[in-house]
Short mmCIF file of C-alpha atoms in Angstrom, two decimals:
data_model
loop_
_atom_site.label_atom_id
_atom_site.label_comp_id
_atom_site.label_asym_id
_atom_site.label_seq_id
_atom_site.Cartn_x
_atom_site.Cartn_y
_atom_site.Cartn_z
CA MET A 1 191.07 -13.10 -62.01
CA SER A 2 193.48 -15.65 -63.47
CA THR A 3 193.48 -19.23 -62.26
CA THR A 4 196.48 -21.51 -61.92
CA TRP A 5 196.42 -25.05 -63.28
CA LEU A 6 198.86 -27.91 -62.79
CA ILE A 7 198.69 -30.50 -65.57
CA THR A 8 200.71 -33.71 -65.61
CA GLY A 9 201.43 -35.57 -68.81
CA ALA A 10 201.27 -32.15 -70.44
CA THR A 11 203.52 -32.91 -73.40
CA SER A 12 201.26 -35.27 -75.36
CA GLY A 13 197.74 -36.59 -75.82
CA PHE A 14 194.96 -35.26 -73.63
CA GLY A 15 197.43 -33.43 -71.38
CA ARG A 16 198.84 -31.41 -74.26
CA LEU A 17 195.37 -30.45 -75.52
CA ILE A 18 194.16 -29.48 -72.05
CA THR A 19 197.29 -27.38 -71.52
CA GLU A 20 196.74 -25.55 -74.80
CA ARG A 21 193.10 -24.85 -73.92
CA ALA A 22 193.90 -23.66 -70.40
CA LEU A 23 196.54 -21.28 -71.73
CA ALA A 24 194.16 -19.98 -74.41
CA ALA A 25 191.56 -19.36 -71.69
CA GLY A 26 194.05 -17.15 -69.84
CA ALA A 27 195.04 -19.55 -67.07
CA ASP A 28 198.54 -19.72 -65.69
CA VAL A 29 199.79 -23.28 -66.13
CA ILE A 30 202.36 -25.48 -64.44
CA ALA A 31 203.01 -28.00 -67.24
CA VAL A 32 204.64 -31.22 -66.07
CA GLY A 33 206.17 -33.73 -68.47
CA ARG A 34 209.26 -35.71 -69.28
CA ARG A 35 210.08 -34.31 -72.75
CA ARG A 36 212.09 -31.11 -72.64
CA ASP A 37 211.56 -30.31 -76.32
CA ARG A 38 207.80 -30.49 -76.04
CA LEU A 39 207.74 -28.45 -72.85
CA ALA A 40 209.69 -25.79 -74.74
CA GLU A 41 207.04 -25.91 -77.50
CA LEU A 42 204.32 -25.30 -74.93
CA ALA A 43 206.24 -22.36 -73.49
CA ARG A 44 206.35 -20.79 -76.93
CA LEU A 45 202.59 -21.26 -77.34
CA ALA A 46 201.68 -19.32 -74.19
CA PRO A 47 199.80 -16.10 -75.05
CA GLU A 48 201.27 -12.81 -73.92
CA GLY A 49 200.44 -12.07 -70.30
CA VAL A 50 199.89 -15.73 -69.43
CA ARG A 51 202.47 -17.47 -67.28
CA ILE A 52 203.55 -21.03 -68.05
CA THR A 53 205.96 -22.87 -65.79
CA THR A 54 207.44 -25.98 -67.36
CA VAL A 55 208.59 -28.78 -65.08
CA GLU A 56 210.64 -31.57 -66.64
CA LEU A 57 209.98 -34.44 -64.24
CA ASP A 58 209.55 -38.18 -63.96
CA LEU A 59 206.68 -38.45 -61.50
CA THR A 60 208.01 -41.76 -60.16
CA ALA A 61 211.31 -40.13 -59.10
CA PRO A 62 211.96 -39.86 -55.34
CA GLU A 63 212.15 -36.06 -55.51
CA ALA A 64 208.91 -35.63 -57.48
CA GLU A 65 206.68 -34.62 -54.56
CA GLN A 66 209.06 -31.91 -53.39
CA VAL A 67 209.60 -30.58 -56.92
CA LEU A 68 205.85 -30.22 -57.41
CA THR A 69 205.33 -28.70 -53.96
CA ASP A 70 207.98 -26.11 -54.74
CA ALA A 71 206.43 -25.35 -58.15
CA VAL A 72 203.02 -24.72 -56.59
CA ARG A 73 204.52 -22.53 -53.87
CA THR A 74 206.44 -20.48 -56.45
CA ALA A 75 203.24 -20.09 -58.50
CA GLY A 76 201.51 -18.64 -55.46
CA GLY A 77 198.83 -21.32 -55.20
CA LEU A 78 196.73 -23.66 -57.30
CA ASP A 79 193.13 -23.76 -58.50
CA VAL A 80 192.92 -26.79 -60.80
CA LEU A 81 194.84 -30.06 -60.88
CA VAL A 82 194.63 -32.30 -63.94
CA ASN A 83 196.24 -35.56 -62.79
CA ASN A 84 196.72 -37.08 -66.21
CA ALA A 85 200.08 -38.83 -66.62
CA GLY A 86 200.06 -42.55 -67.35
CA TYR A 87 200.59 -45.21 -69.97
CA GLY A 88 199.04 -48.45 -71.21
CA LEU A 89 200.13 -52.02 -70.58
CA PHE A 90 198.25 -54.81 -72.33
CA GLY A 91 198.71 -58.56 -72.19
CA ALA A 92 197.47 -61.67 -70.41
CA VAL A 93 197.43 -61.27 -66.64
CA GLU A 94 199.60 -64.37 -66.19
CA GLN A 95 202.22 -63.06 -68.60
CA ILE A 96 202.74 -59.63 -67.03
CA ASP A 97 205.92 -60.07 -65.01
CA ALA A 98 206.53 -58.43 -61.66
CA ASP A 99 208.73 -55.65 -63.01
CA GLU A 100 206.18 -54.68 -65.69
CA ALA A 101 203.35 -54.74 -63.17
CA ARG A 102 205.28 -52.68 -60.66
CA ALA A 103 206.21 -50.08 -63.27
CA VAL A 104 202.65 -49.49 -64.48
CA LEU A 105 201.35 -49.32 -60.90
CA ASP A 106 204.11 -46.84 -60.00
CA THR A 107 203.21 -44.55 -62.90
CA ASN A 108 199.43 -44.88 -63.10
CA VAL A 109 198.61 -45.09 -59.38
CA LEU A 110 201.44 -44.20 -57.02
CA ALA A 111 202.53 -41.18 -59.07
CA HIS A 112 198.93 -39.91 -58.93
CA LEU A 113 199.18 -40.07 -55.16
CA THR A 114 202.48 -38.20 -55.26
CA VAL A 115 200.84 -35.41 -57.23
CA LEU A 116 197.89 -35.26 -54.86
CA ARG A 117 200.10 -35.00 -51.78
CA ALA A 118 202.01 -32.14 -53.38
CA THR A 119 198.95 -30.17 -54.49
CA LEU A 120 196.07 -30.75 -52.08
CA PRO A 121 197.12 -28.20 -49.45
CA ALA A 122 197.01 -25.44 -52.08
CA LEU A 123 193.77 -26.78 -53.59
CA ARG A 124 192.10 -26.75 -50.17
CA ALA A 125 193.15 -23.14 -49.72
CA SER A 126 191.53 -22.17 -53.05
CA ARG A 127 188.56 -24.57 -52.80
CA GLY A 128 189.84 -25.85 -56.12
CA ARG A 129 189.18 -28.67 -58.56
CA VAL A 130 190.81 -32.08 -59.03
CA VAL A 131 190.42 -33.83 -62.38
CA GLN A 132 191.68 -37.40 -62.40
CA THR A 133 192.16 -39.08 -65.79
CA SER A 134 190.92 -42.65 -65.81
CA SER A 135 189.49 -44.61 -68.75
CA LEU A 136 186.42 -46.55 -69.72
CA LEU A 137 188.64 -49.47 -68.66
CA GLY A 138 188.57 -48.17 -65.11
CA GLN A 139 185.02 -49.53 -64.91
CA PHE A 140 185.57 -53.00 -66.43
CA ALA A 141 188.25 -55.12 -68.12
CA TRP A 142 188.72 -56.62 -71.55
CA PRO A 143 190.98 -59.57 -72.34
CA SER A 144 194.50 -58.10 -72.24
CA SER A 145 193.60 -55.04 -70.13
CA GLY A 146 193.83 -56.66 -66.70
CA LEU A 147 196.80 -54.72 -65.32
CA TYR A 148 195.88 -51.46 -67.03
CA SER A 149 192.27 -51.76 -65.83
CA ALA A 150 193.55 -52.51 -62.33
CA THR A 151 195.49 -49.23 -62.30
CA LYS A 152 192.56 -47.22 -63.62
CA GLY A 153 190.17 -48.96 -61.23
CA ALA A 154 192.49 -47.92 -58.41
CA VAL A 155 192.34 -44.31 -59.62
CA GLU A 156 188.54 -44.53 -59.72
CA LEU A 157 188.16 -45.75 -56.15
CA LEU A 158 190.84 -43.60 -54.54
CA SER A 159 189.22 -40.62 -56.28
CA GLU A 160 185.79 -41.58 -54.94
CA ALA A 161 187.18 -41.76 -51.43
CA LEU A 162 189.02 -38.49 -51.97
CA ALA A 163 185.80 -36.77 -53.06
CA HIS A 164 184.10 -37.83 -49.82
CA GLU A 165 187.10 -36.80 -47.71
CA LEU A 166 187.42 -33.38 -49.34
CA ALA A 167 183.71 -32.54 -49.45
CA PRO A 168 183.78 -30.30 -46.33
CA THR A 169 186.70 -28.30 -47.76
CA GLY A 170 184.94 -27.28 -50.97
CA VAL A 171 187.40 -29.11 -53.23
CA LYS A 172 185.57 -30.98 -56.01
CA VAL A 173 186.86 -34.18 -57.61
CA THR A 174 185.95 -35.49 -61.06
CA VAL A 175 187.15 -38.72 -62.68
CA VAL A 176 187.18 -38.43 -66.48
CA GLU A 177 186.69 -41.76 -68.28
CA PRO A 178 187.63 -41.39 -71.95
CA GLY A 179 186.72 -43.97 -74.53
CA THR A 180 188.86 -44.71 -77.56
CA PHE A 181 190.42 -41.56 -78.99
CA ALA A 182 193.09 -40.80 -81.57
CA THR A 183 195.99 -39.81 -79.33
CA GLU A 184 199.61 -40.91 -79.00
CA PHE A 185 198.50 -43.42 -76.35
CA ALA A 186 198.60 -46.35 -78.79
CA GLY A 187 202.14 -45.52 -79.82
CA ASN A 188 203.35 -45.41 -76.22
CA LEU A 189 201.68 -48.49 -74.80
CA ARG A 190 203.42 -51.74 -73.98
CA VAL A 191 201.93 -54.96 -75.38
CA VAL A 192 202.96 -58.41 -74.20
CA SER A 193 202.33 -60.93 -76.99
CA PRO A 194 200.06 -63.73 -75.78
CA ALA A 195 201.13 -67.34 -75.43
CA ASP A 196 199.22 -69.94 -77.41
CA VAL A 197 196.86 -70.68 -74.53
CA TYR A 198 195.67 -67.06 -74.61
CA ALA A 199 195.48 -66.73 -78.41
CA PRO A 200 191.68 -67.25 -78.51
CA THR A 201 191.07 -64.48 -75.94
CA VAL A 202 193.91 -62.00 -75.57
CA GLY A 203 195.28 -62.63 -79.04
CA LYS A 204 191.90 -62.27 -80.73
CA PHE A 205 191.06 -59.10 -78.85
CA LEU A 206 194.38 -57.44 -79.69
CA SER A 207 194.07 -58.48 -83.34
CA ASP A 208 190.50 -57.18 -83.60
CA PHE A 209 191.46 -53.92 -81.92
CA ALA A 210 194.40 -53.38 -84.26
CA GLN A 211 192.02 -53.66 -87.23
CA LEU A 212 189.62 -50.94 -86.08
CA PRO A 213 189.12 -48.30 -88.77
CA PRO A 214 190.23 -44.68 -88.17
CA GLU A 215 186.63 -43.56 -87.67
CA ALA A 216 186.43 -45.76 -84.57
CA PHE A 217 188.77 -43.34 -82.79
CA GLY A 218 187.22 -40.12 -81.56
CA ASP A 219 188.56 -36.58 -81.66
CA PRO A 220 190.69 -36.17 -78.49
CA GLY A 221 189.72 -32.53 -78.37
CA THR A 222 186.36 -33.75 -77.06
CA VAL A 223 188.05 -34.93 -73.88
CA ALA A 224 189.98 -31.68 -73.46
CA ASP A 225 186.77 -29.70 -73.90
CA ALA A 226 185.03 -31.88 -71.31
CA VAL A 227 187.82 -31.25 -68.80
CA MET A 228 187.58 -27.50 -69.34
CA THR A 229 183.82 -27.68 -68.76
CA VAL A 230 183.84 -29.75 -65.56
CA ALA A 231 186.68 -27.70 -64.08
CA ALA A 232 184.43 -24.64 -64.27
CA LEU A 233 181.28 -26.21 -62.82
CA ASP A 234 180.18 -25.38 -59.30
CA GLU A 235 178.87 -28.93 -58.88
CA PRO A 236 180.79 -31.19 -61.26
CA PRO A 237 180.07 -34.91 -61.58
CA LEU A 238 182.18 -37.42 -59.71
CA ARG A 239 182.52 -39.48 -62.89
CA LEU A 240 182.24 -38.38 -66.49
CA ALA A 241 182.40 -40.88 -69.35
CA VAL A 242 183.51 -39.17 -72.57
CA GLY A 243 182.72 -40.68 -75.95
CA ALA A 244 179.85 -42.81 -77.17
CA ASP A 245 181.86 -46.01 -76.77
CA ALA A 246 182.69 -45.14 -73.15
CA VAL A 247 179.03 -44.47 -72.35
CA ASP A 248 177.83 -47.64 -74.09
CA HIS A 249 180.46 -49.99 -72.67
CA ILE A 250 180.25 -48.63 -69.12
CA ARG A 251 176.46 -48.82 -69.18
CA ALA A 252 176.58 -52.43 -70.45
CA SER A 253 179.06 -53.33 -67.72
CA LEU A 254 176.89 -51.79 -64.99
CA VAL A 255 173.76 -53.53 -66.30
CA SER A 256 175.60 -56.85 -66.37
CA ARG A 257 176.88 -56.38 -62.83
CA LEU A 258 173.41 -55.51 -61.53
CA ALA A 259 171.96 -58.57 -63.26
CA GLU A 260 174.59 -60.78 -61.66
CA LEU A 261 173.94 -59.23 -58.25
CA ASP A 262 170.21 -59.91 -58.63
CA ARG A 263 170.73 -63.44 -59.88
CA TRP A 264 172.94 -64.46 -57.00
CA GLU A 265 171.25 -62.45 -54.26
CA PRO A 266 169.53 -65.53 -52.74
CA LEU A 267 172.91 -67.26 -52.33
CA SER A 268 174.47 -64.06 -50.98
CA LEU A 269 171.77 -63.72 -48.34
CA LYS A 270 171.88 -67.41 -47.48
CA ALA A 271 175.65 -67.32 -47.12
CA THR A 272 175.54 -64.29 -44.84
CA HIS A 273 172.45 -65.24 -42.80
CA GLY A 274 173.29 -64.85 -39.18
CA ALA A 275 176.70 -63.36 -39.87
CA ALA A 276 177.72 -60.14 -38.17
CA ALA A 277 177.08 -57.08 -40.29
CA GLY A 278 179.97 -54.94 -41.43
CA PRO A 279 182.52 -54.53 -44.18
CA VAL A 280 184.74 -57.46 -45.14
#
């Protein structure tokens, strides 16, 4: 029996590769993207007997939720959502102006919520799968990644809550955390050049990153393969780091956070002694 997938950001990077793999596996696909020419390319790639519906859409547009709801209804339901659209914004936290910050939050966080609202009723009906694309930078931040990490951290935590909320319905949620891969991401990101005060931190990091050799960037097909695997699992992980650098950096961040928690535990307990228990 064929499954139906909805994939955002389907025209480039991980989204394009996942779309190609889903089509090759015989899935019907609702491919969502902003580039008409690339959506047409995907339509031509669809094997005979496989249905692809292309939706040219800016996910931050006011009508986006209704357009996606209508597409799912026309498709007759939905089994897998790959909530993948987004872009990078790098620069010193102080230097990211309000318009830049609002734009990246709209695309990387609020648009994800738009997609979820449009698709979750159908996914509950099918006891389907939600795959949320995050990043290794959803678990920690580097100099220059503050706003981008904030958006991916938001995706991580809203997805964790969503997994708990959907557990009784049978819908499974997985957050995929890719490391550094050779996609079009670098060509599409926005970089704010650092002021002199941030040259030793933000400037150095951006310079060092720009000088990484080609072999430092993994094969993006690895991420697409991982998505195909977790979407088929009966009990998929909540989080899946993909790439050796993602595993290493996330592990180092978690170890560092645990060490800090242990180091300052006496002060934490002293500060809260006698205080009423409960969340802040």
